[in-house]
Short mmCIF file of C-alpha atoms and ligand atoms in Angstrom, two decimals:
data_model
loop_
_atom_site.label_atom_id
_atom_site.label_comp_id
_atom_site.label_asym_id
_atom_site.label_seq_id
_atom_site.Cartn_x
_atom_site.Cartn_y
_atom_site.Cartn_z
CA MET A 1 108.83 114.97 99.69
CA LEU A 2 110.90 113.11 97.77
CA GLY A 3 108.92 113.37 94.56
CA ARG A 4 105.66 114.32 93.68
CA ASP A 5 104.33 110.81 94.37
CA LYS A 6 103.09 109.05 97.48
CA ILE A 7 104.61 105.79 96.62
CA CYS A 8 108.02 105.12 95.89
CA ALA A 9 108.64 102.23 94.13
CA VAL A 10 111.99 100.25 95.51
CA VAL A 11 113.60 98.49 92.32
CA ALA A 12 116.34 95.74 93.26
CA ALA A 13 117.82 92.72 91.28
CA ALA A 14 120.97 90.73 91.05
CA LYS A 15 121.35 91.83 87.26
CA SER A 16 121.06 94.62 85.76
CA GLN A 17 118.79 94.21 82.43
CA ALA A 18 116.22 92.62 85.75
CA MET A 19 116.71 96.15 87.33
CA HIS A 20 115.45 97.91 83.66
CA ARG A 21 112.42 95.76 83.72
CA GLN A 22 111.61 96.63 87.12
CA LEU A 23 112.21 100.24 86.44
CA ALA A 24 110.15 100.03 83.51
CA ARG A 25 107.27 98.25 85.07
CA ALA A 26 107.63 100.55 88.52
CA LEU A 27 107.75 103.85 86.58
CA ARG A 28 104.41 103.19 84.74
CA GLU A 29 102.95 103.12 88.08
CA THR A 30 104.40 105.97 89.66
CA ARG A 31 107.35 108.40 88.82
CA THR A 32 109.55 107.73 91.89
CA ALA A 33 111.66 105.02 92.37
CA GLU A 34 114.24 103.90 95.06
CA LEU A 35 117.19 101.91 93.02
CA ARG A 36 118.63 99.70 95.15
CA LEU A 37 122.25 99.11 93.29
CA ASP A 38 123.32 96.98 96.33
CA TRP A 39 121.38 94.51 94.85
CA LEU A 40 123.17 94.04 91.74
CA ALA A 41 125.39 91.17 91.89
CA ASP A 42 128.76 93.45 91.38
CA ASP A 43 130.91 96.64 90.78
CA GLN A 44 130.54 95.83 87.05
CA GLU A 45 127.17 95.10 87.08
CA ILE A 46 126.31 98.28 88.80
CA THR A 47 128.30 100.45 86.63
CA ARG A 48 126.56 98.38 83.54
CA PHE A 49 123.13 99.61 84.84
CA LEU A 50 124.38 102.50 85.62
CA LYS A 51 125.51 103.74 82.16
CA ARG A 52 122.07 102.05 80.59
CA LEU A 53 120.42 104.18 82.85
CA ALA A 54 121.98 107.19 81.70
CA ASP A 55 121.26 106.46 78.04
CA THR A 56 117.62 105.46 78.79
CA ARG A 57 114.71 108.39 78.03
CA LEU A 58 112.47 105.61 80.43
CA ARG A 59 113.63 107.81 83.39
CA ALA A 60 112.35 111.46 81.66
CA GLY A 61 109.99 113.17 84.42
CA ALA A 62 110.73 110.50 86.97
CA THR A 63 112.63 110.87 90.60
CA LEU A 64 115.29 108.45 90.88
CA ILE A 65 117.12 107.64 94.52
CA ALA A 66 120.20 106.21 94.14
CA THR A 67 120.91 103.75 96.77
CA CYS A 68 123.77 101.42 97.47
CA ARG A 69 123.38 100.04 101.39
CA ARG A 70 126.65 98.48 102.78
CA ARG A 71 126.38 95.28 104.75
CA GLU A 72 127.23 96.99 107.87
CA ALA A 73 124.23 98.89 107.43
CA GLY A 74 121.90 96.22 106.71
CA GLY A 75 122.43 96.41 102.60
CA ARG A 76 123.93 94.19 100.15
CA TYR A 77 127.14 95.99 98.89
CA ARG A 78 130.34 94.45 99.90
CA GLY A 79 133.06 97.09 98.75
CA SER A 80 134.44 99.92 100.18
CA ILE A 81 132.86 103.35 101.12
CA ALA A 82 135.05 104.88 98.75
CA LYS A 83 133.89 102.49 95.73
CA GLN A 84 130.04 102.91 97.30
CA LEU A 85 130.53 106.91 97.07
CA VAL A 86 131.78 106.51 93.37
CA HIS A 87 128.94 104.76 92.25
CA LEU A 88 126.79 107.05 93.96
CA SER A 89 128.39 109.79 92.12
CA GLU A 90 127.76 107.94 89.16
CA ALA A 91 124.14 107.18 89.56
CA VAL A 92 123.85 111.30 90.25
CA ARG A 93 125.33 111.59 86.92
CA ALA A 94 123.30 109.03 85.19
CA GLY A 95 120.20 111.31 86.39
CA CYS A 96 119.23 110.20 89.72
CA ALA A 97 118.15 113.21 91.64
CA TRP A 98 118.78 112.11 94.90
CA TYR A 99 121.11 109.62 96.59
CA ASP A 100 120.25 107.60 99.86
CA LEU A 101 123.88 107.66 102.22
CA GLU A 102 123.32 105.73 105.19
CA ILE A 103 124.84 107.29 108.24
CA GLU A 104 127.35 104.83 108.84
CA SER A 105 128.95 105.35 105.96
CA ALA A 106 128.40 109.37 106.01
CA SER A 107 129.83 109.62 109.75
CA LYS A 108 133.17 108.40 107.86
CA CYS A 109 133.37 110.80 105.18
CA PRO A 110 134.71 114.26 105.42
CA PRO A 111 131.29 116.62 104.43
CA GLU A 112 133.96 118.15 101.82
CA LEU A 113 134.32 114.91 100.26
CA LEU A 114 131.16 114.07 99.80
CA ASP A 115 130.40 117.60 98.35
CA VAL A 116 132.72 117.12 96.04
CA LEU A 117 131.64 113.51 94.36
CA LEU A 118 127.94 114.05 95.26
CA GLY A 119 127.36 117.76 95.01
CA GLU A 120 125.00 117.66 92.27
CA GLY A 121 122.71 115.35 93.87
CA ARG A 122 120.56 115.64 96.81
CA GLU A 123 121.30 113.74 99.90
CA LEU A 124 118.80 111.65 101.72
CA ARG A 125 120.66 110.82 104.94
CA SER A 126 119.43 107.51 106.56
CA ALA A 127 119.41 105.27 109.83
CA HIS A 128 118.20 101.73 110.11
CA PHE A 129 117.08 99.99 112.82
CA PHE A 130 116.29 96.28 111.79
CA GLN A 131 116.81 94.66 115.46
CA GLY A 132 114.13 97.12 117.02
CA MET A 133 113.46 100.69 118.03
CA PRO A 134 116.35 102.89 118.85
CA ARG A 135 116.40 103.97 122.55
CA ASN A 136 116.42 107.89 121.49
CA LEU A 137 114.74 108.85 118.28
CA LYS A 138 115.70 112.14 118.85
CA ARG A 139 118.89 111.50 119.43
CA VAL A 140 118.95 109.82 116.20
CA VAL A 141 117.06 112.77 113.73
CA ALA A 142 119.99 115.42 115.59
CA GLU A 143 122.54 113.07 114.39
CA LEU A 144 121.22 112.82 110.97
CA GLU A 145 120.86 116.24 110.56
CA ARG A 146 124.54 117.31 111.96
CA GLY A 147 125.70 116.79 108.07
CA ARG A 148 122.89 119.00 106.81
CA PRO A 149 121.40 116.49 104.41
CA ASP A 150 118.74 117.55 102.28
CA ALA A 151 116.44 115.33 103.59
CA ILE A 152 117.20 112.62 106.27
CA LYS A 153 115.24 108.76 106.23
CA VAL A 154 114.77 107.15 109.99
CA ALA A 155 113.46 103.06 109.81
CA ALA A 156 113.00 101.21 112.34
CA GLN A 157 111.86 97.53 113.00
CA CYS A 158 108.30 98.22 115.64
CA ASP A 159 107.06 95.29 117.15
CA SER A 160 104.23 97.54 118.45
CA LEU A 161 101.33 100.16 117.49
CA ALA A 162 103.07 102.56 120.17
CA ASP A 163 106.51 102.19 118.50
CA SER A 164 105.23 102.61 115.01
CA LEU A 165 103.43 105.82 116.08
CA LYS A 166 106.53 107.37 117.90
CA VAL A 167 108.28 106.95 114.50
CA ALA A 168 105.50 108.06 112.02
CA ARG A 169 105.12 111.10 114.42
CA LEU A 170 108.73 112.48 113.09
CA SER A 171 107.48 113.11 109.70
CA ARG A 172 104.35 115.01 111.13
CA THR A 173 106.36 117.18 113.40
CA ARG A 174 109.40 118.10 110.85
CA ARG A 175 109.70 118.18 107.34
CA ASN A 176 111.96 116.61 104.89
CA VAL A 177 111.67 113.81 107.17
CA VAL A 178 111.01 109.91 105.75
CA ALA A 179 109.96 108.03 108.52
CA ILE A 180 109.60 104.43 108.35
CA PRO A 181 108.01 101.45 111.18
CA MET A 182 109.36 98.52 109.57
CA GLY A 183 107.74 94.96 109.95
CA GLU A 184 104.12 93.59 109.60
CA VAL A 185 102.82 95.28 112.98
CA GLY A 186 103.74 98.84 111.78
CA LEU A 187 102.48 97.90 108.14
CA PRO A 188 99.29 100.46 108.70
CA VAL A 189 101.03 103.15 110.07
CA ARG A 190 103.07 103.22 107.38
CA PHE A 191 100.04 103.28 105.03
CA LEU A 192 98.14 105.73 107.10
CA MET A 193 100.94 108.24 107.21
CA LEU A 194 100.27 108.62 103.33
CA ARG A 195 96.90 110.43 104.40
CA GLU A 196 99.47 113.57 105.38
CA ARG A 197 100.97 115.93 103.20
CA GLY A 198 104.68 114.62 102.03
CA GLY A 199 104.06 111.24 103.45
CA VAL A 200 105.50 108.55 101.03
CA ALA A 201 105.47 104.90 101.58
CA TYR A 202 108.21 102.40 99.82
CA ALA A 203 107.23 99.60 97.97
CA PRO A 204 109.01 96.69 96.25
CA VAL A 205 108.53 95.92 92.56
CA GLU A 206 109.32 92.12 93.49
CA ASN A 207 111.96 91.57 95.83
CA THR A 208 111.40 92.42 99.17
CA THR A 209 114.13 94.66 100.65
CA ALA A 210 112.54 95.19 104.17
CA PRO A 211 110.41 93.36 106.58
CA GLY A 212 106.96 93.58 106.12
CA GLN A 213 106.68 95.33 103.09
CA ILE A 214 103.86 95.59 100.78
CA SER A 215 104.29 95.64 96.69
CA LEU A 216 103.93 97.85 94.60
CA GLU A 217 101.10 95.80 92.66
CA GLU A 218 99.35 95.56 95.80
CA MET A 219 100.11 99.17 96.95
CA LYS A 220 98.57 100.62 93.85
CA ASN A 221 95.69 98.19 92.97
CA LEU A 222 94.54 96.76 96.12
CA TYR A 223 94.93 99.48 98.70
CA ARG A 224 94.81 102.16 96.10
CA ALA A 225 97.52 104.00 98.69
CA ASP A 226 97.92 106.85 95.67
CA HIS A 227 94.81 108.27 96.27
CA PHE A 228 94.83 108.87 100.35
CA ASP A 229 94.00 112.21 101.53
CA GLY A 230 93.17 113.23 105.19
CA ARG A 231 89.77 112.10 104.53
CA THR A 232 90.13 109.00 103.91
CA GLY A 233 88.29 106.53 105.96
CA VAL A 234 90.03 103.79 107.93
CA TYR A 235 89.06 99.79 108.53
CA GLY A 236 90.69 97.22 108.91
CA VAL A 237 90.97 93.60 110.22
CA ILE A 238 93.19 92.21 113.52
CA GLY A 239 94.08 89.11 113.98
CA ASP A 240 96.99 87.26 115.09
CA PRO A 241 98.41 85.59 112.45
CA ILE A 242 96.68 88.20 109.46
CA GLY A 243 98.64 88.12 106.31
CA HIS A 244 96.64 85.00 104.90
CA SER A 245 93.59 87.18 105.39
CA LEU A 246 91.23 87.79 102.55
CA SER A 247 89.12 90.41 104.10
CA PRO A 248 91.51 93.18 102.69
CA GLN A 249 90.76 91.91 99.17
CA MET A 250 86.93 91.54 99.78
CA GLN A 251 86.18 95.16 101.90
CA ASN A 252 88.55 97.23 99.25
CA ALA A 253 86.74 95.91 96.55
CA ALA A 254 83.70 96.75 97.86
CA PHE A 255 84.98 100.38 98.61
CA GLU A 256 86.28 100.78 95.21
CA ALA A 257 83.11 99.64 94.00
CA ARG A 258 81.17 102.27 95.73
CA ARG A 259 83.40 104.62 94.70
CA ILE A 260 84.03 105.44 98.51
CA ASN A 261 87.50 107.38 99.81
CA ALA A 262 88.27 104.51 102.69
CA VAL A 263 90.52 101.94 103.07
CA TYR A 264 90.85 98.46 104.50
CA LEU A 265 94.11 97.13 106.01
CA PRO A 266 95.60 94.09 107.81
CA PHE A 267 96.64 94.74 111.45
CA LEU A 268 99.12 91.98 113.19
CA VAL A 269 97.69 92.20 116.65
CA HIS A 270 99.87 90.46 119.38
CA ASP A 271 98.21 92.90 122.06
CA LEU A 272 94.76 94.29 121.84
CA GLY A 273 95.65 96.79 124.55
CA ASP A 274 97.88 98.09 121.88
CA PHE A 275 95.87 98.22 118.98
CA LEU A 276 93.02 100.09 121.04
CA GLY A 277 95.41 102.69 122.39
CA ALA A 278 96.19 103.26 118.45
CA VAL A 279 92.36 103.25 117.31
CA GLU A 280 91.91 107.17 118.11
CA GLU A 281 95.41 108.04 116.48
CA LEU A 282 94.75 106.48 113.69
CA ARG A 283 91.39 107.63 113.45
CA ILE A 284 90.06 103.90 112.77
CA ARG A 285 85.74 104.03 112.26
CA GLY A 286 85.43 100.10 112.15
CA PHE A 287 87.17 96.88 112.14
CA SER A 288 87.07 92.99 111.73
CA VAL A 289 88.04 90.99 114.43
CA THR A 290 89.32 87.59 113.99
CA ILE A 291 91.48 84.40 115.75
CA PRO A 292 92.47 85.00 118.79
CA HIS A 293 90.86 88.10 119.44
CA LYS A 294 86.93 87.34 119.20
CA GLU A 295 85.73 86.79 122.47
CA ARG A 296 88.46 88.74 124.18
CA ILE A 297 87.57 92.09 122.59
CA LEU A 298 84.05 91.85 124.70
CA ARG A 299 85.34 93.24 127.93
CA HIS A 300 87.10 96.46 125.68
CA LEU A 301 83.77 97.25 124.36
CA ASP A 302 81.59 100.06 125.38
CA GLY A 303 78.24 98.53 124.10
CA CYS A 304 77.49 95.01 122.49
CA ASP A 305 74.64 93.71 120.40
CA PRO A 306 72.54 91.29 122.24
CA LEU A 307 73.17 88.90 119.71
CA ALA A 308 77.05 89.19 119.68
CA ALA A 309 76.86 88.89 123.85
CA LYS A 310 75.16 85.88 123.67
CA ILE A 311 77.22 84.04 121.24
CA GLY A 312 80.40 85.64 123.39
CA ALA A 313 82.28 86.36 120.01
CA VAL A 314 82.53 89.55 118.13
CA ASN A 315 83.84 89.62 114.89
CA THR A 316 82.68 93.78 114.13
CA VAL A 317 83.68 96.50 115.69
CA VAL A 318 81.87 100.05 115.15
CA VAL A 319 84.19 103.11 116.10
CA ARG A 320 81.63 105.52 117.30
CA GLY A 321 81.82 109.44 118.54
CA GLY A 322 84.52 110.00 121.42
CA GLY A 323 85.89 106.22 120.43
CA LYS A 324 83.27 104.32 122.12
CA LEU A 325 83.58 100.93 120.81
CA TYR A 326 80.25 98.83 119.65
CA GLY A 327 80.31 94.97 118.83
CA TYR A 328 78.34 92.42 116.57
CA ASN A 329 78.42 89.19 115.21
CA THR A 330 77.88 89.25 110.97
CA ASP A 331 79.51 85.09 111.12
CA TYR A 332 75.88 84.63 112.78
CA VAL A 333 73.25 85.81 109.66
CA SER A 334 76.16 84.81 107.32
CA VAL A 335 75.10 81.24 108.27
CA LEU A 336 71.35 81.66 107.79
CA ARG A 337 72.64 83.58 104.09
CA ALA A 338 74.58 80.48 103.08
CA LEU A 339 72.24 77.47 104.38
CA GLU A 340 68.63 79.30 104.22
CA PRO A 341 68.27 79.04 100.47
CA ARG A 342 69.74 75.22 100.59
CA ILE A 343 67.65 73.54 103.20
CA PRO A 344 64.59 74.75 105.24
CA LEU A 345 65.95 74.87 108.51
CA ARG A 346 62.99 75.40 110.53
CA GLY A 347 62.55 71.63 111.95
CA SER A 348 65.62 70.45 110.57
CA ARG A 349 68.01 68.55 112.70
CA VAL A 350 71.95 69.74 111.93
CA LEU A 351 75.13 68.49 113.09
CA ILE A 352 77.82 70.74 114.20
CA VAL A 353 81.45 69.96 114.18
CA GLY A 354 83.33 71.89 116.61
CA ALA A 355 82.73 73.99 119.76
CA GLY A 356 84.66 76.99 119.55
CA GLY A 357 83.72 80.91 118.40
CA ALA A 358 82.51 79.86 114.71
CA ALA A 359 80.45 76.78 115.64
CA ARG A 360 79.08 79.28 118.81
CA ALA A 361 77.42 81.52 115.97
CA VAL A 362 76.43 79.01 113.80
CA ALA A 363 74.60 76.95 116.91
CA PHE A 364 72.74 80.12 117.69
CA ALA A 365 72.08 81.33 114.30
CA LEU A 366 70.19 77.50 113.79
CA ALA A 367 68.90 77.57 116.73
CA GLU A 368 66.98 80.89 115.94
CA ALA A 369 65.71 79.61 112.57
CA GLY A 370 63.78 76.76 114.56
CA ALA A 371 66.77 74.04 113.72
CA THR A 372 67.53 71.44 116.15
CA VAL A 373 71.17 71.54 117.24
CA CYS A 374 73.87 68.65 118.06
CA ILE A 375 77.01 69.31 118.79
CA PHE A 376 80.15 67.00 118.26
CA ALA A 377 83.37 68.25 119.43
CA ARG A 378 86.85 66.65 120.53
CA ARG A 379 86.26 67.81 124.13
CA ARG A 380 82.71 66.77 124.98
CA GLU A 381 82.57 69.14 128.08
CA LYS A 382 82.85 72.07 125.67
CA ALA A 383 79.95 70.21 123.28
CA LYS A 384 77.64 69.69 126.30
CA SER A 385 78.10 73.28 127.27
CA LEU A 386 77.68 74.96 123.56
CA ALA A 387 74.42 72.23 123.31
CA ARG A 388 73.03 73.36 126.66
CA ALA A 389 73.37 77.21 125.99
CA ALA A 390 71.73 76.96 122.05
CA GLY A 391 68.81 74.31 123.71
CA GLY A 392 70.35 71.31 121.44
CA GLU A 393 72.16 68.09 122.28
CA ALA A 394 75.45 66.82 122.53
CA VAL A 395 76.78 63.54 120.43
CA ALA A 396 79.51 61.07 120.88
CA ARG A 397 81.43 60.10 117.72
CA ASN A 398 80.29 56.67 117.64
CA GLN A 399 76.51 57.86 116.95
CA LEU A 400 77.53 59.53 114.09
CA ARG A 401 77.61 56.45 112.00
CA ARG A 402 74.26 55.52 112.92
CA GLU A 403 72.49 59.12 112.88
CA TYR A 404 71.05 60.80 110.20
CA PHE A 405 71.10 64.79 109.88
CA ASP A 406 69.51 67.06 106.99
CA ALA A 407 72.89 69.18 107.35
CA ILE A 408 76.73 68.78 108.74
CA VAL A 409 78.56 72.03 109.36
CA ASN A 410 81.80 71.65 109.95
CA ALA A 411 83.01 74.55 112.24
CA THR A 412 86.90 73.41 113.33
CA PRO A 413 90.04 74.86 111.02
CA VAL A 414 90.54 70.77 110.24
CA GLY A 415 91.55 70.43 106.68
CA MET A 416 92.21 73.88 106.15
CA HIS A 417 95.17 75.08 104.65
CA PRO A 418 98.07 73.85 104.69
CA ASN A 419 96.38 70.32 106.25
CA VAL A 420 94.49 69.82 103.48
CA GLY A 421 94.45 65.89 103.33
CA ARG A 422 92.70 66.00 106.55
CA SER A 423 89.10 65.68 107.04
CA PRO A 424 86.87 66.05 110.56
CA LEU A 425 84.58 63.23 109.52
CA GLU A 426 84.80 60.01 107.97
CA ALA A 427 82.94 59.47 104.50
CA ARG A 428 80.51 57.00 106.57
CA GLU A 429 80.07 59.56 109.00
CA LEU A 430 78.04 61.77 106.22
CA ASN A 431 74.68 60.21 106.78
CA CYS A 432 72.54 63.91 105.46
CA ARG A 433 71.41 65.98 102.89
CA LEU A 434 74.20 68.23 102.68
CA VAL A 435 77.60 69.23 104.01
CA PHE A 436 78.74 72.92 105.00
CA ASP A 437 82.14 73.38 105.45
CA THR A 438 83.01 77.25 107.06
CA ILE A 439 86.68 76.79 105.71
CA TYR A 440 87.43 78.40 102.41
CA ARG A 441 90.55 77.68 101.85
CA PRO A 442 90.76 75.47 100.14
CA ARG A 443 87.15 75.80 98.98
CA ALA A 444 87.11 71.86 98.25
CA THR A 445 88.36 70.78 101.53
CA LYS A 446 88.92 67.06 101.86
CA LEU A 447 85.33 66.91 103.59
CA LEU A 448 83.57 68.62 100.85
CA GLN A 449 85.16 66.09 98.50
CA LEU A 450 84.40 63.11 100.77
CA ALA A 451 80.59 64.44 100.62
CA ALA A 452 80.29 65.17 96.77
CA ARG A 453 81.41 61.67 96.07
CA ARG A 454 78.73 60.46 97.96
CA GLY A 455 76.06 62.76 96.39
CA ILE A 456 75.43 65.12 99.24
CA GLU A 457 74.99 68.53 98.55
CA THR A 458 78.02 71.01 99.30
CA ILE A 459 78.88 74.58 100.40
CA SER A 460 81.94 76.01 100.85
CA GLY A 461 83.13 78.34 103.43
CA ASP A 462 83.68 81.45 100.79
CA GLU A 463 79.88 81.91 100.87
CA MET A 464 79.73 82.68 104.34
CA PHE A 465 82.97 84.62 104.31
CA ILE A 466 81.69 86.85 101.40
CA ALA A 467 78.18 87.17 103.66
CA GLN A 468 79.77 87.82 107.14
CA GLY A 469 82.05 90.44 105.14
CA ALA A 470 79.08 92.21 103.16
CA ALA A 471 77.06 92.28 106.32
CA GLN A 472 80.24 94.32 108.22
CA TRP A 473 80.30 96.38 105.19
CA GLU A 474 76.72 97.57 105.86
CA ILE A 475 77.06 98.21 109.61
CA TRP A 476 80.08 100.42 108.55
CA THR A 477 78.59 102.57 105.93
CA GLY A 478 75.11 102.26 106.06
CA GLU A 479 74.79 101.03 102.20
CA ARG A 480 73.83 98.50 100.50
CA ALA A 481 77.15 96.40 100.09
CA PRO A 482 78.57 95.31 96.45
CA VAL A 483 78.14 91.72 96.73
CA GLU A 484 79.25 91.03 93.37
CA ALA A 485 82.63 92.58 93.79
CA MET A 486 83.27 91.29 97.00
CA ARG A 487 82.62 88.09 95.52
CA ARG A 488 84.73 88.31 92.69
CA ALA A 489 87.55 90.00 94.55
CA VAL A 490 87.74 86.54 96.95
CA VAL A 491 87.09 84.12 94.24
CA ARG A 492 89.85 85.72 92.12
CA ALA A 493 92.23 85.74 95.27
CA LEU A 494 91.44 82.17 95.70
CA LYS A 495 91.70 80.89 92.49
CA ARG A 496 95.23 82.67 92.46
CA GLU A 497 96.39 80.77 95.58
CA GLU A 498 95.22 77.80 94.62
CA LYS A 499 97.15 77.92 91.28
CA GLY A 500 100.42 79.12 92.84
CA ARG A 501 100.28 75.83 95.64
P1 NAP B 601 88.13 78.22 117.61
O1 NAP B 601 87.56 79.65 118.52
O2 NAP B 601 89.70 77.99 117.81
O3 NAP B 601 87.15 76.58 117.28
C1 NAP B 601 87.80 76.07 116.85
C2 NAP B 601 87.55 74.42 117.21
O4 NAP B 601 87.46 73.45 116.28
C3 NAP B 601 87.31 74.02 118.89
O5 NAP B 601 85.86 73.23 118.94
C4 NAP B 601 88.29 73.28 118.80
O6 NAP B 601 88.43 72.45 119.81
C5 NAP B 601 88.11 72.70 117.48
N1 NAP B 601 89.26 71.76 116.57
C6 NAP B 601 90.16 72.42 116.53
N2 NAP B 601 91.39 71.95 115.90
C7 NAP B 601 91.13 70.68 115.86
C8 NAP B 601 91.64 68.71 115.56
N3 NAP B 601 92.36 69.05 115.20
N4 NAP B 601 90.02 68.24 115.87
C9 NAP B 601 89.25 68.49 116.46
N5 NAP B 601 88.58 69.65 116.58
C10 NAP B 601 89.49 70.54 116.41
O7 NAP B 601 88.09 78.78 115.87
P2 NAP B 601 87.08 79.43 115.30
O8 NAP B 601 86.93 80.71 115.42
O9 NAP B 601 85.76 78.80 115.66
O10 NAP B 601 87.10 79.26 113.90
C11 NAP B 601 87.06 77.74 113.40
C12 NAP B 601 87.15 77.46 112.11
O11 NAP B 601 85.77 78.19 111.51
C13 NAP B 601 88.44 78.40 111.15
O12 NAP B 601 88.96 77.45 111.07
C14 NAP B 601 87.48 78.86 110.07
O13 NAP B 601 87.97 78.05 108.75
C15 NAP B 601 86.30 78.80 109.99
N6 NAP B 601 85.31 80.06 109.83
C16 NAP B 601 84.96 80.20 108.88
C17 NAP B 601 84.81 81.62 108.94
C18 NAP B 601 84.11 81.82 107.42
O14 NAP B 601 83.31 83.07 107.21
N7 NAP B 601 83.83 80.99 106.51
C19 NAP B 601 84.27 82.71 109.86
C20 NAP B 601 84.84 82.09 111.23
C21 NAP B 601 85.39 80.77 111.08
P3 NAP B 601 89.25 72.46 121.01
O15 NAP B 601 88.42 73.38 121.89
O16 NAP B 601 89.35 71.43 121.80
O17 NAP B 601 90.50 73.38 120.89
#
């Protein structure tokens, strides 16, 4: 609606030169960009930037939106409204087709003044609610429309999908409305609005200018959001927290490798009811489930794979006709895929550390494959109960130094980033042929380092992670998963993270 593109790059920097550099980067990815003049250090820097903009050929064919949001409206500009208008008018003269004027400033300016100063540009009149949803969205829209701008923008911090959808519906029912549910919870809704005609999402080139924004690079290359249309299939992962999940990298790489028009998004879900209430409207076809919802989801399902029911945890859900939900557990098969090529499981004795959701999947998978499972957990009762259910035995910590196992599996988060210096077991307790750590961040956990130092074979959790993800993808699509593409995406992301630490 603002331009022809679905993605509007946000260019924001303190120095004119850096703004130009960002703009050049932005226009290689999309032809629509918002210029956050208010991020520039002072009035001189804004004028410097706009002078150079007027002279540059860079902007040819691009749709530029100038924003100089004042502090009272959540921006960074400290000058007066008069100065703000002067900058916006310089921006229009420098080639910006649009200017964004917040309602706080617009309501204090006579329309004639705006017409004289900014008449050549198109006005996007905006209202921002950084603290939460406004009580009455309709009234907000009516106020914004009062000045007869060319388009309006409503951005509101949303802490639920229900609120995010309320905001999103604004642009569905009216033309020339940019609706933005801000924040991490609203992120999938912002994406999914791009399936509709005229949908637009803001993406920063470098600096995040609003809560929960996704970078331009990720939006284009990870989510391929510029290709969304009405037929784009929607999948995702629900969890709390969710920002750290590598599933989007892995699953989107699979869709891209198989040229399937689908996207996989991270859903920050505090409240399962809120998410489940949005599944139909968002047209979600399937989702992964992670901490802390793997067990809770069971009571919301219409059907469940018997194995997942036995484990008592679901990590994969398929949405079938009529919005019916069916649950599976792919952690189960992934344990076998990681271990079976390394050791014969039938007749083996395996120690599992932990008694939570992952430990349950590991215990049932190994027992089913013919191994004897031994469980050690900090809460003896939990260890005993899992051992009983899986036909194994609970072991106490003081037994570990004396016992030998074919394999030891860590199914606790001990040693996971950021607590990388910790190990659930000491070196002298590692009396086995193989140690498998289900943690994949980092790949070389302290536990695996201790094992390697003793000459014990090690397996990192990334193998299990890729295998469980591939099994999910196959359940959703009915096709063979492109495992190598998924592995490459995960390894690339993990390496990048490890470098950044
Ligand atoms: P969970 O249900 O919360 O269970 C965690 C288990 O670890 C519980 O037994 C818990 O004991 C124990 N634990 C937690 N902190 C501990 C500590 N400081 N010392 C000793 N024991 C501790 O979580 P989950 O879903 O099973 O996940 C556990 C881990 O498995 C995750 O951190 C993840 O890295 C890994 N995982 C990996 C994959 C993969 O694909 N690679 C898949 C699933 C899970 P209490 O009950 O006493 O709290």
